[in-house]
PDB file of N, CA, C and O in Angstrom:
ATOM      1  N   MET M   1       0.848  -1.174   0.000  1.00 74.00           N
ATOM      2  CA  MET M   1       0.000   0.000   0.000  1.00 74.00           C
ATOM      3  C   MET M   1       0.897   1.241   0.000  1.00 74.00           C
ATOM      4  O   MET M   1       1.859   1.307   0.758  1.00 74.00           O
ATOM      5  N   PRO M   2       0.577   2.220  -0.821  1.00 90.00           N
ATOM      6  CA  PRO M   2       1.394   3.440  -0.884  1.00 90.00           C
ATOM      7  C   PRO M   2       1.408   4.200   0.448  1.00 90.00           C
ATOM      8  O   PRO M   2       0.428   4.179   1.207  1.00 90.00           O
ATOM      9  N   LEU M   3       2.496   4.870   0.710  1.00 93.00           N
ATOM     10  CA  LEU M   3       2.673   5.647   1.931  1.00 93.00           C
ATOM     11  C   LEU M   3       1.530   6.629   2.146  1.00 93.00           C
ATOM     12  O   LEU M   3       1.018   6.771   3.255  1.00 93.00           O
ATOM     13  N   GLN M   4       1.099   7.306   1.090  1.00 94.00           N
ATOM     14  CA  GLN M   4       0.046   8.308   1.281  1.00 94.00           C
ATOM     15  C   GLN M   4      -1.271   7.674   1.723  1.00 94.00           C
ATOM     16  O   GLN M   4      -2.036   8.294   2.455  1.00 94.00           O
ATOM     17  N   ARG M   5      -1.540   6.444   1.341  1.00 96.00           N
ATOM     18  CA  ARG M   5      -2.761   5.769   1.819  1.00 96.00           C
ATOM     19  C   ARG M   5      -2.634   5.389   3.285  1.00 96.00           C
ATOM     20  O   ARG M   5      -3.574   5.542   4.056  1.00 96.00           O
ATOM     21  N   HIS M   6      -1.450   4.898   3.683  1.00 96.00           N
ATOM     22  CA  HIS M   6      -1.212   4.593   5.097  1.00 96.00           C
ATOM     23  C   HIS M   6      -1.371   5.869   5.927  1.00 96.00           C
ATOM     24  O   HIS M   6      -2.014   5.863   6.978  1.00 96.00           O
ATOM     25  N   PHE M   7      -0.748   6.946   5.459  1.00 97.00           N
ATOM     26  CA  PHE M   7      -0.807   8.213   6.168  1.00 97.00           C
ATOM     27  C   PHE M   7      -2.252   8.691   6.308  1.00 97.00           C
ATOM     28  O   PHE M   7      -2.689   9.109   7.379  1.00 97.00           O
ATOM     29  N   GLY M   8      -2.996   8.634   5.223  1.00 97.00           N
ATOM     30  CA  GLY M   8      -4.389   9.075   5.240  1.00 97.00           C
ATOM     31  C   GLY M   8      -5.245   8.289   6.209  1.00 97.00           C
ATOM     32  O   GLY M   8      -6.058   8.855   6.949  1.00 97.00           O
ATOM     33  N   ARG M   9      -5.056   6.973   6.211  1.00 96.00           N
ATOM     34  CA  ARG M   9      -5.815   6.130   7.146  1.00 96.00           C
ATOM     35  C   ARG M   9      -5.473   6.470   8.590  1.00 96.00           C
ATOM     36  O   ARG M   9      -6.343   6.521   9.455  1.00 96.00           O
ATOM     37  N   ARG M  10      -4.200   6.688   8.849  1.00 97.00           N
ATOM     38  CA  ARG M  10      -3.764   7.021  10.209  1.00 97.00           C
ATOM     39  C   ARG M  10      -4.323   8.382  10.626  1.00 97.00           C
ATOM     40  O   ARG M  10      -4.804   8.544  11.753  1.00 97.00           O
ATOM     41  N   LEU M  11      -4.272   9.346   9.732  1.00 98.00           N
ATOM     42  CA  LEU M  11      -4.813  10.664  10.010  1.00 98.00           C
ATOM     43  C   LEU M  11      -6.299  10.567  10.345  1.00 98.00           C
ATOM     44  O   LEU M  11      -6.768  11.146  11.332  1.00 98.00           O
ATOM     45  N   ARG M  12      -7.048   9.825   9.564  1.00 98.00           N
ATOM     46  CA  ARG M  12      -8.479   9.641   9.806  1.00 98.00           C
ATOM     47  C   ARG M  12      -8.711   8.984  11.174  1.00 98.00           C
ATOM     48  O   ARG M  12      -9.579   9.397  11.940  1.00 98.00           O
ATOM     49  N   GLN M  13      -7.901   7.974  11.483  1.00 97.00           N
ATOM     50  CA  GLN M  13      -8.035   7.270  12.759  1.00 97.00           C
ATOM     51  C   GLN M  13      -7.845   8.230  13.935  1.00 97.00           C
ATOM     52  O   GLN M  13      -8.633   8.228  14.884  1.00 97.00           O
ATOM     53  N   ILE M  14      -6.819   9.050  13.873  1.00 98.00           N
ATOM     54  CA  ILE M  14      -6.549   9.995  14.949  1.00 98.00           C
ATOM     55  C   ILE M  14      -7.661  11.041  15.028  1.00 98.00           C
ATOM     56  O   ILE M  14      -8.160  11.357  16.116  1.00 98.00           O
ATOM     57  N   ARG M  15      -8.068  11.567  13.892  1.00 98.00           N
ATOM     58  CA  ARG M  15      -9.139  12.574  13.861  1.00 98.00           C
ATOM     59  C   ARG M  15     -10.415  12.023  14.492  1.00 98.00           C
ATOM     60  O   ARG M  15     -11.019  12.658  15.354  1.00 98.00           O
ATOM     61  N   GLN M  16     -10.806  10.827  14.077  1.00 98.00           N
ATOM     62  CA  GLN M  16     -12.031  10.231  14.589  1.00 98.00           C
ATOM     63  C   GLN M  16     -11.923   9.905  16.079  1.00 98.00           C
ATOM     64  O   GLN M  16     -12.892  10.048  16.821  1.00 98.00           O
ATOM     65  N   SER M  17     -10.747   9.469  16.522  1.00 97.00           N
ATOM     66  CA  SER M  17     -10.570   9.144  17.941  1.00 97.00           C
ATOM     67  C   SER M  17     -10.727  10.382  18.820  1.00 97.00           C
ATOM     68  O   SER M  17     -11.044  10.270  20.004  1.00 97.00           O
ATOM     69  N   GLN M  18     -10.535  11.551  18.228  1.00 97.00           N
ATOM     70  CA  GLN M  18     -10.692  12.802  18.967  1.00 97.00           C
ATOM     71  C   GLN M  18     -12.079  13.412  18.771  1.00 97.00           C
ATOM     72  O   GLN M  18     -12.363  14.504  19.265  1.00 97.00           O
ATOM     73  N   GLY M  19     -12.931  12.706  18.041  1.00 97.00           N
ATOM     74  CA  GLY M  19     -14.293  13.171  17.847  1.00 97.00           C
ATOM     75  C   GLY M  19     -14.431  14.374  16.934  1.00 97.00           C
ATOM     76  O   GLY M  19     -15.413  15.107  17.025  1.00 97.00           O
ATOM     77  N   LEU M  20     -13.456  14.555  16.046  1.00 98.00           N
ATOM     78  CA  LEU M  20     -13.491  15.689  15.119  1.00 98.00           C
ATOM     79  C   LEU M  20     -14.079  15.274  13.784  1.00 98.00           C
ATOM     80  O   LEU M  20     -13.718  14.233  13.241  1.00 98.00           O
ATOM     81  N   ALA M  21     -14.946  16.096  13.243  1.00 98.00           N
ATOM     82  CA  ALA M  21     -15.443  15.899  11.882  1.00 98.00           C
ATOM     83  C   ALA M  21     -14.398  16.418  10.904  1.00 98.00           C
ATOM     84  O   ALA M  21     -13.578  17.280  11.255  1.00 98.00           O
ATOM     85  N   GLN M  22     -14.416  15.900   9.684  1.00 98.00           N
ATOM     86  CA  GLN M  22     -13.483  16.390   8.662  1.00 98.00           C
ATOM     87  C   GLN M  22     -13.585  17.896   8.506  1.00 98.00           C
ATOM     88  O   GLN M  22     -12.573  18.588   8.424  1.00 98.00           O
ATOM     89  N   ARG M  23     -14.799  18.392   8.446  1.00 98.00           N
ATOM     90  CA  ARG M  23     -15.012  19.829   8.241  1.00 98.00           C
ATOM     91  C   ARG M  23     -14.358  20.640   9.366  1.00 98.00           C
ATOM     92  O   ARG M  23     -13.746  21.674   9.122  1.00 98.00           O
ATOM     93  N   GLU M  24     -14.471  20.167  10.593  1.00 98.00           N
ATOM     94  CA  GLU M  24     -13.896  20.873  11.734  1.00 98.00           C
ATOM     95  C   GLU M  24     -12.372  20.870  11.685  1.00 98.00           C
ATOM     96  O   GLU M  24     -11.732  21.906  11.887  1.00 98.00           O
ATOM     97  N   LEU M  25     -11.780  19.698  11.413  1.00 98.00           N
ATOM     98  CA  LEU M  25     -10.322  19.633  11.322  1.00 98.00           C
ATOM     99  C   LEU M  25      -9.812  20.492  10.171  1.00 98.00           C
ATOM    100  O   LEU M  25      -8.833  21.224  10.326  1.00 98.00           O
ATOM    101  N   ALA M  26     -10.481  20.433   9.037  1.00 98.00           N
ATOM    102  CA  ALA M  26     -10.074  21.244   7.888  1.00 98.00           C
ATOM    103  C   ALA M  26     -10.078  22.728   8.254  1.00 98.00           C
ATOM    104  O   ALA M  26      -9.143  23.464   7.931  1.00 98.00           O
ATOM    105  N   ARG M  27     -11.108  23.155   8.945  1.00 98.00           N
ATOM    106  CA  ARG M  27     -11.200  24.565   9.358  1.00 98.00           C
ATOM    107  C   ARG M  27     -10.056  24.925  10.312  1.00 98.00           C
ATOM    108  O   ARG M  27      -9.403  25.961  10.153  1.00 98.00           O
ATOM    109  N   LEU M  28      -9.798  24.070  11.286  1.00 97.00           N
ATOM    110  CA  LEU M  28      -8.744  24.337  12.262  1.00 97.00           C
ATOM    111  C   LEU M  28      -7.357  24.391  11.629  1.00 97.00           C
ATOM    112  O   LEU M  28      -6.490  25.142  12.070  1.00 97.00           O
ATOM    113  N   VAL M  29      -7.158  23.573  10.603  1.00 97.00           N
ATOM    114  CA  VAL M  29      -5.861  23.509   9.927  1.00 97.00           C
ATOM    115  C   VAL M  29      -5.740  24.588   8.848  1.00 97.00           C
ATOM    116  O   VAL M  29      -4.646  24.975   8.466  1.00 97.00           O
ATOM    117  N   GLY M  30      -6.891  25.050   8.363  1.00 96.00           N
ATOM    118  CA  GLY M  30      -6.878  26.070   7.313  1.00 96.00           C
ATOM    119  C   GLY M  30      -6.789  25.485   5.922  1.00 96.00           C
ATOM    120  O   GLY M  30      -6.112  26.028   5.052  1.00 96.00           O
ATOM    121  N   MET M  31      -7.461  24.361   5.712  1.00 96.00           N
ATOM    122  CA  MET M  31      -7.478  23.759   4.376  1.00 96.00           C
ATOM    123  C   MET M  31      -8.916  23.452   3.989  1.00 96.00           C
ATOM    124  O   MET M  31      -9.807  23.401   4.839  1.00 96.00           O
ATOM    125  N   ASP M  32      -9.126  23.260   2.716  1.00 97.00           N
ATOM    126  CA  ASP M  32     -10.434  22.910   2.190  1.00 97.00           C
ATOM    127  C   ASP M  32     -10.794  21.493   2.634  1.00 97.00           C
ATOM    128  O   ASP M  32      -9.932  20.611   2.675  1.00 97.00           O
ATOM    129  N   VAL M  33     -12.068  21.265   2.964  1.00 98.00           N
ATOM    130  CA  VAL M  33     -12.494  19.944   3.419  1.00 98.00           C
ATOM    131  C   VAL M  33     -12.283  18.886   2.341  1.00 98.00           C
ATOM    132  O   VAL M  33     -11.951  17.737   2.645  1.00 98.00           O
ATOM    133  N   LYS M  34     -12.410  19.259   1.081  1.00 98.00           N
ATOM    134  CA  LYS M  34     -12.168  18.310  -0.017  1.00 98.00           C
ATOM    135  C   LYS M  34     -10.698  17.893  -0.045  1.00 98.00           C
ATOM    136  O   LYS M  34     -10.379  16.726  -0.288  1.00 98.00           O
ATOM    137  N   THR M  35      -9.817  18.834   0.228  1.00 97.00           N
ATOM    138  CA  THR M  35      -8.385  18.516   0.287  1.00 97.00           C
ATOM    139  C   THR M  35      -8.117  17.516   1.405  1.00 97.00           C
ATOM    140  O   THR M  35      -7.409  16.520   1.202  1.00 97.00           O
ATOM    141  N   LEU M  36      -8.681  17.772   2.581  1.00 98.00           N
ATOM    142  CA  LEU M  36      -8.503  16.855   3.707  1.00 98.00           C
ATOM    143  C   LEU M  36      -9.073  15.479   3.375  1.00 98.00           C
ATOM    144  O   LEU M  36      -8.450  14.453   3.653  1.00 98.00           O
ATOM    145  N   SER M  37     -10.232  15.443   2.758  1.00 98.00           N
ATOM    146  CA  SER M  37     -10.841  14.177   2.357  1.00 98.00           C
ATOM    147  C   SER M  37      -9.925  13.410   1.409  1.00 98.00           C
ATOM    148  O   SER M  37      -9.728  12.205   1.557  1.00 98.00           O
ATOM    149  N   ASN M  38      -9.349  14.105   0.441  1.00 98.00           N
ATOM    150  CA  ASN M  38      -8.440  13.461  -0.514  1.00 98.00           C
ATOM    151  C   ASN M  38      -7.179  12.935   0.165  1.00 98.00           C
ATOM    152  O   ASN M  38      -6.661  11.887  -0.212  1.00 98.00           O
ATOM    153  N   ILE M  39      -6.707  13.641   1.181  1.00 98.00           N
ATOM    154  CA  ILE M  39      -5.537  13.175   1.932  1.00 98.00           C
ATOM    155  C   ILE M  39      -5.908  11.913   2.711  1.00 98.00           C
ATOM    156  O   ILE M  39      -5.190  10.911   2.674  1.00 98.00           O
ATOM    157  N   GLU M  40      -7.035  11.957   3.402  1.00 98.00           N
ATOM    158  CA  GLU M  40      -7.457  10.803   4.199  1.00 98.00           C
ATOM    159  C   GLU M  40      -7.746   9.574   3.339  1.00 98.00           C
ATOM    160  O   GLU M  40      -7.550   8.454   3.785  1.00 98.00           O
ATOM    161  N   CYS M  41      -8.215   9.782   2.128  1.00 97.00           N
ATOM    162  CA  CYS M  41      -8.501   8.657   1.227  1.00 97.00           C
ATOM    163  C   CYS M  41      -7.250   8.157   0.509  1.00 97.00           C
ATOM    164  O   CYS M  41      -7.297   7.152  -0.189  1.00 97.00           O
ATOM    165  N   GLY M  42      -6.136   8.872   0.674  1.00 95.00           N
ATOM    166  CA  GLY M  42      -4.892   8.466   0.034  1.00 95.00           C
ATOM    167  C   GLY M  42      -4.791   8.853  -1.425  1.00 95.00           C
ATOM    168  O   GLY M  42      -3.909   8.395  -2.132  1.00 95.00           O
ATOM    169  N   ARG M  43      -5.704   9.705  -1.890  1.00 95.00           N
ATOM    170  CA  ARG M  43      -5.642  10.154  -3.281  1.00 95.00           C
ATOM    171  C   ARG M  43      -4.557  11.202  -3.493  1.00 95.00           C
ATOM    172  O   ARG M  43      -4.024  11.330  -4.578  1.00 95.00           O
ATOM    173  N   HIS M  44      -4.284  11.958  -2.432  1.00 94.00           N
ATOM    174  CA  HIS M  44      -3.265  13.012  -2.501  1.00 94.00           C
ATOM    175  C   HIS M  44      -2.376  12.947  -1.281  1.00 94.00           C
ATOM    176  O   HIS M  44      -2.844  12.605  -0.191  1.00 94.00           O
ATOM    177  N   GLY M  45      -1.141  13.326  -1.465  1.00 93.00           N
ATOM    178  CA  GLY M  45      -0.232  13.493  -0.340  1.00 93.00           C
ATOM    179  C   GLY M  45      -0.361  14.918   0.166  1.00 93.00           C
ATOM    180  O   GLY M  45      -1.253  15.655  -0.232  1.00 93.00           O
ATOM    181  N   THR M  46       0.545  15.309   1.035  1.00 94.00           N
ATOM    182  CA  THR M  46       0.506  16.672   1.554  1.00 94.00           C
ATOM    183  C   THR M  46       1.917  17.156   1.842  1.00 94.00           C
ATOM    184  O   THR M  46       2.859  16.368   1.893  1.00 94.00           O
ATOM    185  N   ARG M  47       2.033  18.450   2.019  1.00 95.00           N
ATOM    186  CA  ARG M  47       3.337  19.070   2.268  1.00 95.00           C
ATOM    187  C   ARG M  47       3.740  18.885   3.735  1.00 95.00           C
ATOM    188  O   ARG M  47       2.896  18.714   4.606  1.00 95.00           O
ATOM    189  N   PHE M  48       5.042  18.974   3.986  1.00 96.00           N
ATOM    190  CA  PHE M  48       5.546  18.856   5.353  1.00 96.00           C
ATOM    191  C   PHE M  48       4.918  19.916   6.251  1.00 96.00           C
ATOM    192  O   PHE M  48       4.570  19.633   7.398  1.00 96.00           O
ATOM    193  N   SER M  49       4.756  21.116   5.745  1.00 96.00           N
ATOM    194  CA  SER M  49       4.171  22.181   6.562  1.00 96.00           C
ATOM    195  C   SER M  49       2.745  21.833   6.985  1.00 96.00           C
ATOM    196  O   SER M  49       2.330  22.131   8.109  1.00 96.00           O
ATOM    197  N   GLN M  50       1.992  21.188   6.112  1.00 96.00           N
ATOM    198  CA  GLN M  50       0.634  20.779   6.468  1.00 96.00           C
ATOM    199  C   GLN M  50       0.658  19.627   7.468  1.00 96.00           C
ATOM    200  O   GLN M  50      -0.188  19.560   8.358  1.00 96.00           O
ATOM    201  N   ILE M  51       1.604  18.721   7.321  1.00 97.00           N
ATOM    202  CA  ILE M  51       1.736  17.619   8.275  1.00 97.00           C
ATOM    203  C   ILE M  51       2.026  18.178   9.661  1.00 97.00           C
ATOM    204  O   ILE M  51       1.425  17.762  10.649  1.00 97.00           O
ATOM    205  N   GLU M  52       2.924  19.155   9.733  1.00 98.00           N
ATOM    206  CA  GLU M  52       3.230  19.780  11.017  1.00 98.00           C
ATOM    207  C   GLU M  52       1.999  20.467  11.605  1.00 98.00           C
ATOM    208  O   GLU M  52       1.738  20.372  12.811  1.00 98.00           O
ATOM    209  N   ARG M  53       1.235  21.141  10.767  1.00 98.00           N
ATOM    210  CA  ARG M  53       0.030  21.839  11.230  1.00 98.00           C
ATOM    211  C   ARG M  53      -1.024  20.826  11.713  1.00 98.00           C
ATOM    212  O   ARG M  53      -1.660  21.038  12.744  1.00 98.00           O
ATOM    213  N   LEU M  54      -1.202  19.740  10.961  1.00 98.00           N
ATOM    214  CA  LEU M  54      -2.143  18.696  11.378  1.00 98.00           C
ATOM    215  C   LEU M  54      -1.754  18.133  12.738  1.00 98.00           C
ATOM    216  O   LEU M  54      -2.597  17.983  13.621  1.00 98.00           O
ATOM    217  N   ALA M  55      -0.476  17.813  12.912  1.00 98.00           N
ATOM    218  CA  ALA M  55      -0.002  17.273  14.186  1.00 98.00           C
ATOM    219  C   ALA M  55      -0.234  18.276  15.311  1.00 98.00           C
ATOM    220  O   ALA M  55      -0.676  17.900  16.404  1.00 98.00           O
ATOM    221  N   ASP M  56       0.025  19.543  15.049  1.00 98.00           N
ATOM    222  CA  ASP M  56      -0.161  20.580  16.056  1.00 98.00           C
ATOM    223  C   ASP M  56      -1.624  20.681  16.469  1.00 98.00           C
ATOM    224  O   ASP M  56      -1.949  20.675  17.652  1.00 98.00           O
ATOM    225  N   VAL M  57      -2.515  20.749  15.502  1.00 98.00           N
ATOM    226  CA  VAL M  57      -3.947  20.874  15.788  1.00 98.00           C
ATOM    227  C   VAL M  57      -4.482  19.628  16.492  1.00 98.00           C
ATOM    228  O   VAL M  57      -5.302  19.718  17.410  1.00 98.00           O
ATOM    229  N   LEU M  58      -4.001  18.452  16.091  1.00 98.00           N
ATOM    230  CA  LEU M  58      -4.439  17.202  16.705  1.00 98.00           C
ATOM    231  C   LEU M  58      -3.724  16.923  18.030  1.00 98.00           C
ATOM    232  O   LEU M  58      -4.040  15.952  18.718  1.00 98.00           O
ATOM    233  N   ASP M  59      -2.738  17.761  18.347  1.00 98.00           N
ATOM    234  CA  ASP M  59      -1.959  17.637  19.580  1.00 98.00           C
ATOM    235  C   ASP M  59      -1.270  16.275  19.686  1.00 98.00           C
ATOM    236  O   ASP M  59      -1.336  15.596  20.714  1.00 98.00           O
ATOM    237  N   VAL M  60      -0.631  15.882  18.582  1.00 98.00           N
ATOM    238  CA  VAL M  60       0.168  14.660  18.544  1.00 98.00           C
ATOM    239  C   VAL M  60       1.540  14.998  17.970  1.00 98.00           C
ATOM    240  O   VAL M  60       1.697  15.989  17.254  1.00 98.00           O
ATOM    241  N   ALA M  61       2.525  14.182  18.291  1.00 98.00           N
ATOM    242  CA  ALA M  61       3.845  14.340  17.681  1.00 98.00           C
ATOM    243  C   ALA M  61       3.751  13.934  16.214  1.00 98.00           C
ATOM    244  O   ALA M  61       2.965  13.043  15.863  1.00 98.00           O
ATOM    245  N   VAL M  62       4.510  14.585  15.368  1.00 97.00           N
ATOM    246  CA  VAL M  62       4.471  14.291  13.932  1.00 97.00           C
ATOM    247  C   VAL M  62       4.655  12.809  13.666  1.00 97.00           C
ATOM    248  O   VAL M  62       3.939  12.224  12.845  1.00 97.00           O
ATOM    249  N   HIS M  63       5.578  12.169  14.373  1.00 97.00           N
ATOM    250  CA  HIS M  63       5.842  10.755  14.097  1.00 97.00           C
ATOM    251  C   HIS M  63       4.615   9.875  14.342  1.00 97.00           C
ATOM    252  O   HIS M  63       4.482   8.814  13.745  1.00 97.00           O
ATOM    253  N   GLU M  64       3.693  10.325  15.213  1.00 97.00           N
ATOM    254  CA  GLU M  64       2.497   9.533  15.480  1.00 97.00           C
ATOM    255  C   GLU M  64       1.593   9.418  14.249  1.00 97.00           C
ATOM    256  O   GLU M  64       0.826   8.466  14.137  1.00 97.00           O
ATOM    257  N   LEU M  65       1.708  10.366  13.346  1.00 97.00           N
ATOM    258  CA  LEU M  65       0.929  10.289  12.101  1.00 97.00           C
ATOM    259  C   LEU M  65       1.474   9.212  11.160  1.00 97.00           C
ATOM    260  O   LEU M  65       0.829   8.869  10.173  1.00 97.00           O
ATOM    261  N   PHE M  66       2.656   8.694  11.485  1.00 96.00           N
ATOM    262  CA  PHE M  66       3.295   7.687  10.634  1.00 96.00           C
ATOM    263  C   PHE M  66       3.400   6.325  11.324  1.00 96.00           C
ATOM    264  O   PHE M  66       4.173   5.472  10.892  1.00 96.00           O
ATOM    265  N   ILE M  67       2.628   6.103  12.369  1.00 95.00           N
ATOM    266  CA  ILE M  67       2.576   4.794  13.020  1.00 95.00           C
ATOM    267  C   ILE M  67       1.416   4.041  12.391  1.00 95.00           C
ATOM    268  O   ILE M  67       0.257   4.340  12.647  1.00 95.00           O
ATOM    269  N   PHE M  68       1.753   3.084  11.534  1.00 91.00           N
ATOM    270  CA  PHE M  68       0.752   2.425  10.704  1.00 91.00           C
ATOM    271  C   PHE M  68       0.323   1.057  11.186  1.00 91.00           C
ATOM    272  O   PHE M  68      -0.462   0.397  10.536  1.00 91.00           O
ATOM    273  N   GLY M  69       0.820   0.594  12.301  1.00 79.00           N
ATOM    274  CA  GLY M  69       0.433  -0.725  12.785  1.00 79.00           C
ATOM    275  C   GLY M  69       1.316  -1.805  12.221  1.00 79.00           C
ATOM    276  O   GLY M  69       2.352  -1.560  11.628  1.00 79.00           O
ATOM    277  N   GLY M  70       0.867  -3.043  12.398  1.00 59.00           N
ATOM    278  CA  GLY M  70       1.650  -4.193  11.966  1.00 59.00           C
ATOM    279  C   GLY M  70       1.574  -4.428  10.473  1.00 59.00           C
ATOM    280  O   GLY M  70       0.883  -3.749   9.746  1.00 59.00           O
ATOM    281  N   GLY M  71       2.330  -5.377  10.039  1.00 49.00           N
ATOM    282  CA  GLY M  71       2.317  -5.762   8.641  1.00 49.00           C
ATOM    283  C   GLY M  71       3.306  -4.997   7.803  1.00 49.00           C
ATOM    284  O   GLY M  71       4.060  -4.181   8.281  1.00 49.00           O
ATOM    285  N   LYS M  72       3.298  -5.304   6.518  1.00 48.00           N
ATOM    286  CA  LYS M  72       4.194  -4.683   5.566  1.00 48.00           C
ATOM    287  C   LYS M  72       3.729  -3.285   5.223  1.00 48.00           C
ATOM    288  O   LYS M  72       2.557  -3.039   5.056  1.00 48.00           O
ATOM    289  N   HIS M  73       4.674  -2.356   5.095  1.00 44.00           N
ATOM    290  CA  HIS M  73       4.333  -0.971   4.730  1.00 44.00           C
ATOM    291  C   HIS M  73       4.738  -0.717   3.302  1.00 44.00           C
ATOM    292  O   HIS M  73       5.755  -0.767   2.850  1.00 44.00           O
TER     293      HIS M  73
END
């Protein structure tokens, strides 16, 4: 599975665990909800600056967005 799909799934998992809707997270980060949706679905990657902003808003360390669980990456 491509890195951007793993990243998107992890981002969605963290967002949902915090009870945030896509629209709310997109607003807090300053991005379009469609962009966030595309990132979470693995259709698009994102810039390092956006990754840092996502981690900041979600109050997680950047590396936590890249913890994909077991199995092959």
